[in-house]
Coordinates of C-alpha atoms in Angstrom, one line a residue:
X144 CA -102.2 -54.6 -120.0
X145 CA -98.8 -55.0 -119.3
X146 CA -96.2 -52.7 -121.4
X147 CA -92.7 -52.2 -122.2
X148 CA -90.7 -51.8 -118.8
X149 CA -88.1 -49.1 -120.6
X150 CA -90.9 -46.2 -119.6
X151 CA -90.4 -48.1 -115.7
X152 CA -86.3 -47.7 -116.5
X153 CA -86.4 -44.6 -118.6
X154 CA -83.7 -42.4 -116.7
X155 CA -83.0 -44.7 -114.2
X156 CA -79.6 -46.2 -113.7
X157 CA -80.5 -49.4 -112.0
X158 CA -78.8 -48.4 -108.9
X159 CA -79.2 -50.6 -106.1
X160 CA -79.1 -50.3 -102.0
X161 CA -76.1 -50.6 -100.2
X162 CA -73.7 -49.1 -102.8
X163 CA -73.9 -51.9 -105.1
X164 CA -73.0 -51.6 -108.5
X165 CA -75.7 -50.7 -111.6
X166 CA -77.7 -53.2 -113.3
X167 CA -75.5 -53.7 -117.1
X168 CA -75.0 -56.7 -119.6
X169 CA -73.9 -59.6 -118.0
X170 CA -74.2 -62.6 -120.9
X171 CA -72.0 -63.0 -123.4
X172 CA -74.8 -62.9 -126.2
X173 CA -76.9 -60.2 -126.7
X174 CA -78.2 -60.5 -130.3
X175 CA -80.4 -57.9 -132.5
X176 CA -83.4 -59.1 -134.5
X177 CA -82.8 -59.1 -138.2
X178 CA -86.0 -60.2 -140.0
X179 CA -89.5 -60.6 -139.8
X180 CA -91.0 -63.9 -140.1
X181 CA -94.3 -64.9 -142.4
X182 CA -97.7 -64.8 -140.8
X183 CA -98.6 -67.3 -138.7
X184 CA -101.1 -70.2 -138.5
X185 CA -103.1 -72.3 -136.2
X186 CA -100.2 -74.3 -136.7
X187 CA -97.5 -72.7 -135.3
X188 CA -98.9 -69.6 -133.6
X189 CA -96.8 -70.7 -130.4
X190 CA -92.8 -70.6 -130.8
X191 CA -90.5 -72.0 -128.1
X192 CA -86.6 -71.9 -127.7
X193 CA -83.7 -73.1 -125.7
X194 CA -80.5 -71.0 -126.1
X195 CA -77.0 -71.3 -124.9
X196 CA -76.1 -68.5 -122.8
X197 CA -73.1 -67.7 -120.6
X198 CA -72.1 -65.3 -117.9
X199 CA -69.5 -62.9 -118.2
X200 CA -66.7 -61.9 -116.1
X201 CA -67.2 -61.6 -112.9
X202 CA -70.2 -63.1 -110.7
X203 CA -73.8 -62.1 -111.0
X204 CA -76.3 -61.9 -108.0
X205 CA -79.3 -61.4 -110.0
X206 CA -80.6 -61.8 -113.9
X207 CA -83.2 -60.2 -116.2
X208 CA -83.9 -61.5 -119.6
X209 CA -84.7 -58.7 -121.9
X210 CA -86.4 -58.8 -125.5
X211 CA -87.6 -56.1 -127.8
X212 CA -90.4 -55.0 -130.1
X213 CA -87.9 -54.6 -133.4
X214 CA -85.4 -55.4 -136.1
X215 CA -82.6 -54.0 -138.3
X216 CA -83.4 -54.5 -142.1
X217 CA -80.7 -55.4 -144.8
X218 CA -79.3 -52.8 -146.6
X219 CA -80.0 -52.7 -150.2
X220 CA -79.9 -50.5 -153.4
X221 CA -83.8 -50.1 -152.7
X222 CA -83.7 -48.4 -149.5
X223 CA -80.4 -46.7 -150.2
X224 CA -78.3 -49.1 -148.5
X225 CA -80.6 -48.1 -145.1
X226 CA -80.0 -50.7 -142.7
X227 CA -83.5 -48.9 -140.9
X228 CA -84.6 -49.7 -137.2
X229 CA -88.2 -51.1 -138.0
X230 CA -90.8 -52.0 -135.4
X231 CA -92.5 -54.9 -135.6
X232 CA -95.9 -55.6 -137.2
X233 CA -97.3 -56.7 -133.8
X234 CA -96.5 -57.0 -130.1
X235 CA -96.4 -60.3 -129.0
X236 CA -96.5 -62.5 -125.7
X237 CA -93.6 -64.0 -123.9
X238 CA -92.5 -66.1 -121.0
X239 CA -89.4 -67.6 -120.4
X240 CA -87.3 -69.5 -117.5
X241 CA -83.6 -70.1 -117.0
X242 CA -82.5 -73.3 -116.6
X243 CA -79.0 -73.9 -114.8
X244 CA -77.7 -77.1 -113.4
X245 CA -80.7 -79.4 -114.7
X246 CA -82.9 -76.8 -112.4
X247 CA -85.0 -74.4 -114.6
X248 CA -86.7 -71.7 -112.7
X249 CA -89.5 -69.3 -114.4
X250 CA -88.6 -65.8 -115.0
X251 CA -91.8 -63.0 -114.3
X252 CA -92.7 -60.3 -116.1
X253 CA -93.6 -57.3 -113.6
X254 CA -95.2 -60.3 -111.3
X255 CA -97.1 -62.4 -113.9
X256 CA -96.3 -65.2 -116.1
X257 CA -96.3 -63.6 -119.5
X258 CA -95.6 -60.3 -120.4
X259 CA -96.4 -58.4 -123.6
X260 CA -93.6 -57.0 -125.8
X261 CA -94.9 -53.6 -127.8
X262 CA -93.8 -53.4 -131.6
X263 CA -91.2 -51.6 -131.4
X264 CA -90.2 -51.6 -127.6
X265 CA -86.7 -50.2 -127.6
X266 CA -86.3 -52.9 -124.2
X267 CA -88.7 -55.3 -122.3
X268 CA -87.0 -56.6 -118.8
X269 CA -88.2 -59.3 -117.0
X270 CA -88.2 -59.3 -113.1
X271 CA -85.2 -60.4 -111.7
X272 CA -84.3 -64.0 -110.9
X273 CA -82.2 -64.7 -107.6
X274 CA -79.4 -67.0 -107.0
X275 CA -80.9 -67.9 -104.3
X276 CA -83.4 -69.9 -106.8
X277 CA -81.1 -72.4 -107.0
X278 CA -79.6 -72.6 -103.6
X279 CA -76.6 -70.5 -104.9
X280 CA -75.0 -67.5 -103.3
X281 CA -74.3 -65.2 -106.9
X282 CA -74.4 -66.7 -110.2
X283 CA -70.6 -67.9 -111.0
X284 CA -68.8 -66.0 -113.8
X285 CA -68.2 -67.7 -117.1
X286 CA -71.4 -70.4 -115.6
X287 CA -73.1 -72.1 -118.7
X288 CA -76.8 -72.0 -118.7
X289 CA -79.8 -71.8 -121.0
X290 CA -82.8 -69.7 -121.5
X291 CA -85.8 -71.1 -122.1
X292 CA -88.8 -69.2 -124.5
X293 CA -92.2 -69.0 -125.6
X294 CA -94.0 -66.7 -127.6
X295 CA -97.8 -66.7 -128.2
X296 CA -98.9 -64.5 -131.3
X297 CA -102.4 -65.0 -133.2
X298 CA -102.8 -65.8 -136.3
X299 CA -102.1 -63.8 -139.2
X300 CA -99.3 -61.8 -136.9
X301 CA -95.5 -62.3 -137.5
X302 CA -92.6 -63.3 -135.3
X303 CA -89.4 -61.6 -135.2
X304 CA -85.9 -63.6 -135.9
X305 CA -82.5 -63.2 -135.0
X306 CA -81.4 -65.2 -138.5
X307 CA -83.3 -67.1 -140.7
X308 CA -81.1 -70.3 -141.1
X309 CA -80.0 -72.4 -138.3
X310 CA -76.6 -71.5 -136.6
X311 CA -73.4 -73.5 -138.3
X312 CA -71.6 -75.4 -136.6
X313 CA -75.1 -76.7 -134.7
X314 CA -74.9 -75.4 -130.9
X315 CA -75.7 -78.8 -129.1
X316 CA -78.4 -78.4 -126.9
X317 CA -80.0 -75.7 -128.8
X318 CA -83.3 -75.7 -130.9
X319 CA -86.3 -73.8 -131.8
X320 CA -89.1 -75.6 -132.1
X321 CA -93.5 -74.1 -133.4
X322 CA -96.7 -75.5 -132.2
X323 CA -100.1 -74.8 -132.1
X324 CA -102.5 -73.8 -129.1
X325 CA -102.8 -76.8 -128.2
X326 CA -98.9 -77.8 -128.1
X327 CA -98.0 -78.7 -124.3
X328 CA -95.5 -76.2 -122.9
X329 CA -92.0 -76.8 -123.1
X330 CA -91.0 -73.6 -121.0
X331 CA -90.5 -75.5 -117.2
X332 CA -88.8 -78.5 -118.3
X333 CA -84.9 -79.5 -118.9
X334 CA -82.9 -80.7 -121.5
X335 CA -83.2 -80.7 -125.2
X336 CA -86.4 -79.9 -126.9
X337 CA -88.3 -82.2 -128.8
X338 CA -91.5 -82.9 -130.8
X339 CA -93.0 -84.5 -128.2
X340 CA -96.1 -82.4 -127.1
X341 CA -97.3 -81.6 -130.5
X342 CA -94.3 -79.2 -131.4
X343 CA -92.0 -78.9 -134.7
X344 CA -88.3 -78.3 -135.4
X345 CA -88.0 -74.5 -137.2
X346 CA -84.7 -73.5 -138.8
X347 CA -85.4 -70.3 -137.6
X348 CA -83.3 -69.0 -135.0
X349 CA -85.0 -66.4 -131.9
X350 CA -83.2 -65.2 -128.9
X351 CA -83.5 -62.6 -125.8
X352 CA -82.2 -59.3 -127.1
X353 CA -80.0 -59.4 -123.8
X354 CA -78.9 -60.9 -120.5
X355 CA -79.1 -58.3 -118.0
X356 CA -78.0 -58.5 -114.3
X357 CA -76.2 -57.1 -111.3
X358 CA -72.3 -57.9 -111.1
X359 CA -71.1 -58.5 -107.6
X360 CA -67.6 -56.7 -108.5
X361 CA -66.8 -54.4 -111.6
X362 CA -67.9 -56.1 -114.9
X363 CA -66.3 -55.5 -118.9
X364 CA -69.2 -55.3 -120.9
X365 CA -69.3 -54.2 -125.0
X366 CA -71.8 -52.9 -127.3
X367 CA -70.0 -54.1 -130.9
X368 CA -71.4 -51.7 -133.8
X369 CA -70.3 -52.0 -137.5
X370 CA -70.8 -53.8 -140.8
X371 CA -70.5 -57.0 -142.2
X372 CA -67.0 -57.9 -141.0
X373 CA -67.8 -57.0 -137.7
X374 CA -71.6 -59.2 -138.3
X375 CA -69.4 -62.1 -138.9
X376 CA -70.8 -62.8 -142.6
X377 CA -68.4 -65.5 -144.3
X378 CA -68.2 -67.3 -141.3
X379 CA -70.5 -69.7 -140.2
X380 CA -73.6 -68.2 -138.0
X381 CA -73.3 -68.5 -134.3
X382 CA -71.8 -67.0 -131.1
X383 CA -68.4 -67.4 -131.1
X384 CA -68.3 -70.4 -128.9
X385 CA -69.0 -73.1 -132.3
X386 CA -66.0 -71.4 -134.2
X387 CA -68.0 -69.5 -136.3
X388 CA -69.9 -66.0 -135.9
X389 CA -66.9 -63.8 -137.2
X390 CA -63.6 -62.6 -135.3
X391 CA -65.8 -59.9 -133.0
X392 CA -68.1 -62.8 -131.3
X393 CA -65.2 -65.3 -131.6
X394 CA -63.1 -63.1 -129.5
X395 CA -65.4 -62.2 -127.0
X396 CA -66.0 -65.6 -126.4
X397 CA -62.8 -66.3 -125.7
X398 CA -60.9 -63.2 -124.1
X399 CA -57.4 -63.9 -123.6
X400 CA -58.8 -67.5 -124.6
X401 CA -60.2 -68.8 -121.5
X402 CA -63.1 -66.8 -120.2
X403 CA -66.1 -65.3 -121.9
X404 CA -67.0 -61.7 -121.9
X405 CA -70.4 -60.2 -122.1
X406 CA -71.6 -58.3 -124.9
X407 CA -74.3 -56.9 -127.5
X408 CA -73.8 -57.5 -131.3
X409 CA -75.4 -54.5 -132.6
X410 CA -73.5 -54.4 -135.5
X411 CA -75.6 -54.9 -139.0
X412 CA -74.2 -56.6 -142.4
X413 CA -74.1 -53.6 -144.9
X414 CA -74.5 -51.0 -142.9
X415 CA -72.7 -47.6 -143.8
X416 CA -71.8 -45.2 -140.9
X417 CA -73.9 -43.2 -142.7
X418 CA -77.0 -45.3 -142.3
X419 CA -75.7 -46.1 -138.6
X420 CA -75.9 -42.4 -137.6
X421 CA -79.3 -41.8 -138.9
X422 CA -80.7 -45.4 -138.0
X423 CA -79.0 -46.5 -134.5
X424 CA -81.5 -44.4 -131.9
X425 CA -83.3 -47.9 -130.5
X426 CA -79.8 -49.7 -130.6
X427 CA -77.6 -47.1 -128.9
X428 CA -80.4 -47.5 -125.7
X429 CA -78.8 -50.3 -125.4
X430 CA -75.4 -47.7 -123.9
X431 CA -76.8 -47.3 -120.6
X432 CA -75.9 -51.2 -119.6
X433 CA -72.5 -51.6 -121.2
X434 CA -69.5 -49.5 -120.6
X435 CA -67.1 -50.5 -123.7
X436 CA -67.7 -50.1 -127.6
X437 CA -66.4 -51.2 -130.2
X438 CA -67.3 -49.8 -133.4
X439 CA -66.3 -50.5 -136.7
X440 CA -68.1 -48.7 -139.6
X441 CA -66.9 -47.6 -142.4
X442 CA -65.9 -50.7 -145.0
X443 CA -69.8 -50.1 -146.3
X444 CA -69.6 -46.5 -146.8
X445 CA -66.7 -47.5 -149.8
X446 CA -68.6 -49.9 -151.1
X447 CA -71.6 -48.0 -151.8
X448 CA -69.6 -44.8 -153.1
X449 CA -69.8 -42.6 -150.5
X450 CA -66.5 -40.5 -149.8
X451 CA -63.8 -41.0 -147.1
X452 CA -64.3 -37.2 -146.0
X453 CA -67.9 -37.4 -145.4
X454 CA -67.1 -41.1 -143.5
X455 CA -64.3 -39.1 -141.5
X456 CA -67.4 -36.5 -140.5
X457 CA -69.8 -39.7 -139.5
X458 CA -66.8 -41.5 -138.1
X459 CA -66.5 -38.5 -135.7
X460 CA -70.5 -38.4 -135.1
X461 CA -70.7 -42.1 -134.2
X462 CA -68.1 -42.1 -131.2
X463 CA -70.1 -38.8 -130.3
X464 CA -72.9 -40.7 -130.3
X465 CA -71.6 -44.1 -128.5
X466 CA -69.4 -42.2 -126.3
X467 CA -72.6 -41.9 -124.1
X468 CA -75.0 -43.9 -121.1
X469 CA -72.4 -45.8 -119.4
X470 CA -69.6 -46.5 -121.7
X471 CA -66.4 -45.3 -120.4
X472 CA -64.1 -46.5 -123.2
X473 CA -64.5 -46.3 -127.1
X474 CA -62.3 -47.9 -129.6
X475 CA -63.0 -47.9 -133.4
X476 CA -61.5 -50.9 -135.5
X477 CA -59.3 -50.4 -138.8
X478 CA -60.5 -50.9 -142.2
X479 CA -59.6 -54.6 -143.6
X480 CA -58.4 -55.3 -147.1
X481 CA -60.2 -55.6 -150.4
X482 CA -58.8 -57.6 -153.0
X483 CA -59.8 -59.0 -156.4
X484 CA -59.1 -62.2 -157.4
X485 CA -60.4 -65.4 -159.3
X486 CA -59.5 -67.6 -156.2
X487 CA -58.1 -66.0 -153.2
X488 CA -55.1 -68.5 -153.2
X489 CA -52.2 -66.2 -154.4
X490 CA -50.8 -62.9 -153.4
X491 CA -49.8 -62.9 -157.5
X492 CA -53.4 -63.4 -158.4
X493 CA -55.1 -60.3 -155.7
X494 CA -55.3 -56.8 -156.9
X495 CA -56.4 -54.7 -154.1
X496 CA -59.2 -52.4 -155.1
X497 CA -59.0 -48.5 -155.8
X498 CA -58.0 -46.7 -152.8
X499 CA -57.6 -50.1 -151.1
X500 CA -54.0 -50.2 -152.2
X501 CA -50.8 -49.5 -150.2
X502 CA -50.9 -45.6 -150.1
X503 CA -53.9 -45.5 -151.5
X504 CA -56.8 -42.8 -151.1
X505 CA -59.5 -44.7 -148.7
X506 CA -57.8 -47.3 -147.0
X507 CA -54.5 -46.4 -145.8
X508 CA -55.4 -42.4 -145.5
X509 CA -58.6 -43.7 -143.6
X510 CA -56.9 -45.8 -140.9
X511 CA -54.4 -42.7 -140.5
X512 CA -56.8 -40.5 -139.8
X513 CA -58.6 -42.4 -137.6
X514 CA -55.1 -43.5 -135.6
X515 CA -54.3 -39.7 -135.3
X516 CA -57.8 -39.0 -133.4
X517 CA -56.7 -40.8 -130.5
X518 CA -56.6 -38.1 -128.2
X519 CA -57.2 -35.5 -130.2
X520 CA -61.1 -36.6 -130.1
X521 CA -61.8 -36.8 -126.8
X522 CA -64.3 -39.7 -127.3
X523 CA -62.4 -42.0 -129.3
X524 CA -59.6 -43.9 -126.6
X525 CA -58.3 -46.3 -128.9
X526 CA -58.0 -47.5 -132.6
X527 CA -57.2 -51.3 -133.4
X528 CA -55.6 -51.8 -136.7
X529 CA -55.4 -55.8 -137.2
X530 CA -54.2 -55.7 -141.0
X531 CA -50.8 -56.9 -140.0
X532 CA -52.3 -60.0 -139.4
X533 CA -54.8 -60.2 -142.2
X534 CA -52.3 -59.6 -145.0
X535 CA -49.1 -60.7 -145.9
X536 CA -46.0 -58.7 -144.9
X537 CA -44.5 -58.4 -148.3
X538 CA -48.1 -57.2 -149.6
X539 CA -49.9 -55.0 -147.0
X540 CA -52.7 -54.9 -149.4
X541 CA -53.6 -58.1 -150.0
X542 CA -54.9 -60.6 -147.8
X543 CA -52.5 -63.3 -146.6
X544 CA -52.7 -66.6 -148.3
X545 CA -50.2 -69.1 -146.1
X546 CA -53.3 -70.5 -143.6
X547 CA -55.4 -71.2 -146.2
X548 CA -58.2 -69.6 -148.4
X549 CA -58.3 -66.2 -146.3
X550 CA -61.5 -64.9 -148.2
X551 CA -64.2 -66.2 -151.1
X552 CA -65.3 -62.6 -152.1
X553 CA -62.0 -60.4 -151.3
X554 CA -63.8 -58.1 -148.5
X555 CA -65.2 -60.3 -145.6
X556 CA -62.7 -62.8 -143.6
X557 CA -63.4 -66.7 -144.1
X558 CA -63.2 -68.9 -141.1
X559 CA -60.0 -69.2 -140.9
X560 CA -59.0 -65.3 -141.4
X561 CA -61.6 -64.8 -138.6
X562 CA -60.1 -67.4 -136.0
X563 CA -56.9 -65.5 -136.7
X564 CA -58.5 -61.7 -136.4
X565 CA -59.9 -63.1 -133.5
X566 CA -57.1 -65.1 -131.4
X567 CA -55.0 -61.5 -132.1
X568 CA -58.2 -59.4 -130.6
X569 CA -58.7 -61.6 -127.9
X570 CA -55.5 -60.9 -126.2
X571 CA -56.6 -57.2 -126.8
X572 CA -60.2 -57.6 -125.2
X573 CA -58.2 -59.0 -121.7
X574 CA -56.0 -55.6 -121.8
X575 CA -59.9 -54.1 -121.7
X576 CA -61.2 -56.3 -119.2
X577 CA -58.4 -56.2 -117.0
X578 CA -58.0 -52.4 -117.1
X579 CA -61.2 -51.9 -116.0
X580 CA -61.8 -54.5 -113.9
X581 CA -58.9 -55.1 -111.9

C-alpha cells in the first residue's frame, strides 16, 4: 500500500545536490479543502479535473503536485465558531498529469501511476516532473499550465472539495467533470474536458492542495492565514486571475501587476484567531515550503464577542506560531471597517459599529497595538494597515462610497473594494518579492 509521503519528508528540508536551493511553493494557487462531498455512486465514483495553474517568480527546474487527506469546516454557533481541521471520511486514489504547451505528461506517485491519499494526510507529493519532459531546460516563471486529476473512490465514500459552487467569473479552460468505472480516462489528453467518454459536468470545484517545486534562483512564496476578508467572501470565487477571489488572491496574482506570485490560501471564512491557534496544526505544515506570511485574524474574534485583550494574546501566539519552518518574514494585516447601513451608498447613511468607530475600543486601539509590535515582537516584521484606502478621508470609519457600492453587508469588501485593496497590496507584495529575491 502506498501512504502519505510527509512520513518520507517529515524533517527533511528538500535539500538538493550541488547547493541548490530547497524544494518550497512554486504555483500561485495552493488552495485548502473546505467541504465534504455526499457519498458516491456507481455513477460518479470517478472524478476528473483540469485546473489553471501558474508558476511563480522565478524559474522552476522540477514540479510536484501535492494533495491532502482533509478540510477546514465553517465556523458556526454550533461548534463555537470552530473553523476545525477535520480528516476525511476516507482515503482516496489519485493520479494526475501536467499539461503545458498542448504536451501533457503523467505525474507518479513514488513510481506508480496512482497513489493513495490517507484521510487526513497533512501532505501527499507526487514524484517530481522534469523540464526536460517537455524538451525544456527549467519551467519559465509566470508559464501558464494546467493540472490534470482523477480520483477513484468506491461507493458510499465521499470526495473532498475546495468549494461547492463553480468559480465566478468561469476560468476558461477549466472544468470538473464525474463518471462511473467505466468512464474512459480523461487524465493524458489536452484541452478542455468534455462529456465525451461517459463523463458529466459537476459544479463542484477540486484542486491539488499545492504546486511544489525547486526554484532555479531565490523564490517569494506566502502562506495567507485569516478570516473571511482575507477568504475573499463577497467577491466572486476564484484565484485572482478572473477578478474575483478577494484583494489577498487578487493581489498575488498580480504583484506589482504584471507577474504572479506563488502562494497558499490557508485562510478560512469565519475563523477567529482563537479558533486558528487551537485548529491550524495540519495547515501550518504547510511553513516548511513558503518563506512569507501573511496573516490577518482577528475581524471574527469581534464578531463573535470575544475581547480585543484576549485577541492581542492570540495575535501574539499566531505569529509565534507562523514565524516558523521556512518563513523568514511575517506581516499581519489591519482590521477593515464595519459599518451599518440600509444600502452601503452614503457616508450619511453608515454608522460604524461599536468599537469600530474613530477612536473607538477594538478597531483603532487594535491596529495600534498591532503597529507598535513591529519590533518590539521579534516575530512580527511588518503590519499593513489598508483603511486609508477602504474608507473615505473625511470618515475613517466608514467605508468609502465614490467607486461604487464598496460593501452589501458592512464588513466584507465587494468587488470593487477588493480590486482596490488589492491594486494598493500589490505594489506592497513586489516590495516583498523584490527584497527577498533580488
Amino acid at each position: 500500500m502506498r501512504h502519505s509521503l510527509l512520513a518520507r519528508f517529515a524533517g527533511c528540508d528538500f535539500a538538493r545536490p550541488g547547493g541548490s536551493l530547497p524544494m518550497q511553493v512554486v504555483g500561485f494557487r495552493g488552495e485548502l479543502n473546505t467541504v465534504e462531498g455526499a457519498a458516491v455512486t456507481t455513477a460518479n465514483l470517478r472524478q476528473v479535473g483540469r485546473s489553471y495553474q501558474m508558476i511563480g517568480t522565478q524559474d522552476v527546474t522540477e514540479l510536484r503536485v501535492a494533495f491532502n487527506g482533509f478540510f477546514v469546516e465553517d465556523a458556526t454557533v454550533g461548534n463555537g465558531h470552530t473553523c476545525a481541521e477535520v480528516d476525511a471520511s476516507n482515503s482516496y486514489y489519485i493520479q494526475a498529469a501536467v499539461e503545458y504547451n498542448d504536451v501533457t505528461k503523467r505525474v507518479t506517485f513514488e513510481g506508480q501511476n496512482e497513489g493513495l491519499v490517507l484521510a487526513g494526510a497533512e501532505l501527499y507529493v507526487s514524484d517530481p516532473l522534469l523540464p526536460s519532459e517537455f524538451g525544456l531546460e527549467v519551467f519559465p516563471a509566470n508559464a501558464k499550465f494546467w493540472i490534470r486529476t482523477e480520483r477513484r473512490l468506491e461507493v458510499g465514500q465521499k470526495g473532498l472539495f475546495h468549494q461547492n459552487a463553480l468559480n465566478s467569473p468561469v476560468i476558461a479552460g477549466e472544468a470538473h467533470y464525474v463518471g462511473s468505472a467505466g468512464s474512459t480516462s480523461r487524465l493524458l489528453d489536452t484541452g478542455g474536458l468534455s462529456t465525451e467518454g461517459g463523463w458529466s459536468q459537476q459544479s463542484h470545484v477540486w484542486l491539488p492542495y499545492a504546486v511544489l517545486g525547486v526554484p532555479a534562483a531565490k523564490m517569494f512564496a506566502a502562506a495567507v492565514f485569516g478570516g473571511s476578508i482575507e477568504s475573499g467572501v463577497n467577491d466572486g470565487r476564484g484565484n485572482g486571475r478572473n477578478n474575483s477571489g478577494g484583494y489577498m488572491r487578487r493581489a498575488l496574482a498580480n504583484v506589482d501587476g504584471n507577474k504572479v506570485a506563488a502562494r497558499m490560501l490557508l485562510a478560512r471564512s469565519g475563523e477567529t484567531a482563537k479558533s486558528f491557534v487551537n485548529n491550524s496544526a495540519k495547515r501550518r505544515q504547510m511553513l516548511a515550503y513558503v518563506n512569507h506570511v501573511l496573516s490577518g485574524h482577528g475581524g471574527e474574534d469581534y464578531s463573535v464577542g470575544e475581547t480585543l485583550a484576549n485577541t492581542k494574546d492570540r495575535w501574539a501566539q499566531i505569529w509565534q506560531m507562523c514565524k516558523a519552518g521556512a518563513v523568514v518574514h511575517l506581516e499581519h494585516y489591519a482590521l477593515s471597517p464595519k459599518t451599518d447601513s440600509t444600502d452601503w451608498l452614503t457616508l450619511e447613511g453608515q454608522t460604524p459599529r461599536a468599537g469600530f468607530e474613530v477612536g473607538g475600543a477594538w478597531r483603532d486601539a487594535g491596529n495600534a497595538w498591532c503597529a507598535a509590535q513591529v519590533g518590539a515582537d521579534l516575530n512580527l516584521d511588518g503590519f499593513v494597515d489598508l483603511g486609508s484606502d477602504q474608507t473615505d478621508p473625511t470618515a475613517r470609519d466608514k467605508w468609502r462610497v465614490d467607486l461604487g457600492k464598496p460593501t452589501t453587508d458592512g464588513t466584507h469588501p465587494a468587488a470593487v473594494m477588493a480590486e482596490t485593496m488589492a491594486e494598493v497590496n500589490s505594489v506592497h507584495m513586489e516590495l516583498l518579492r523584490a527584497a527577498y529575491e533580488d
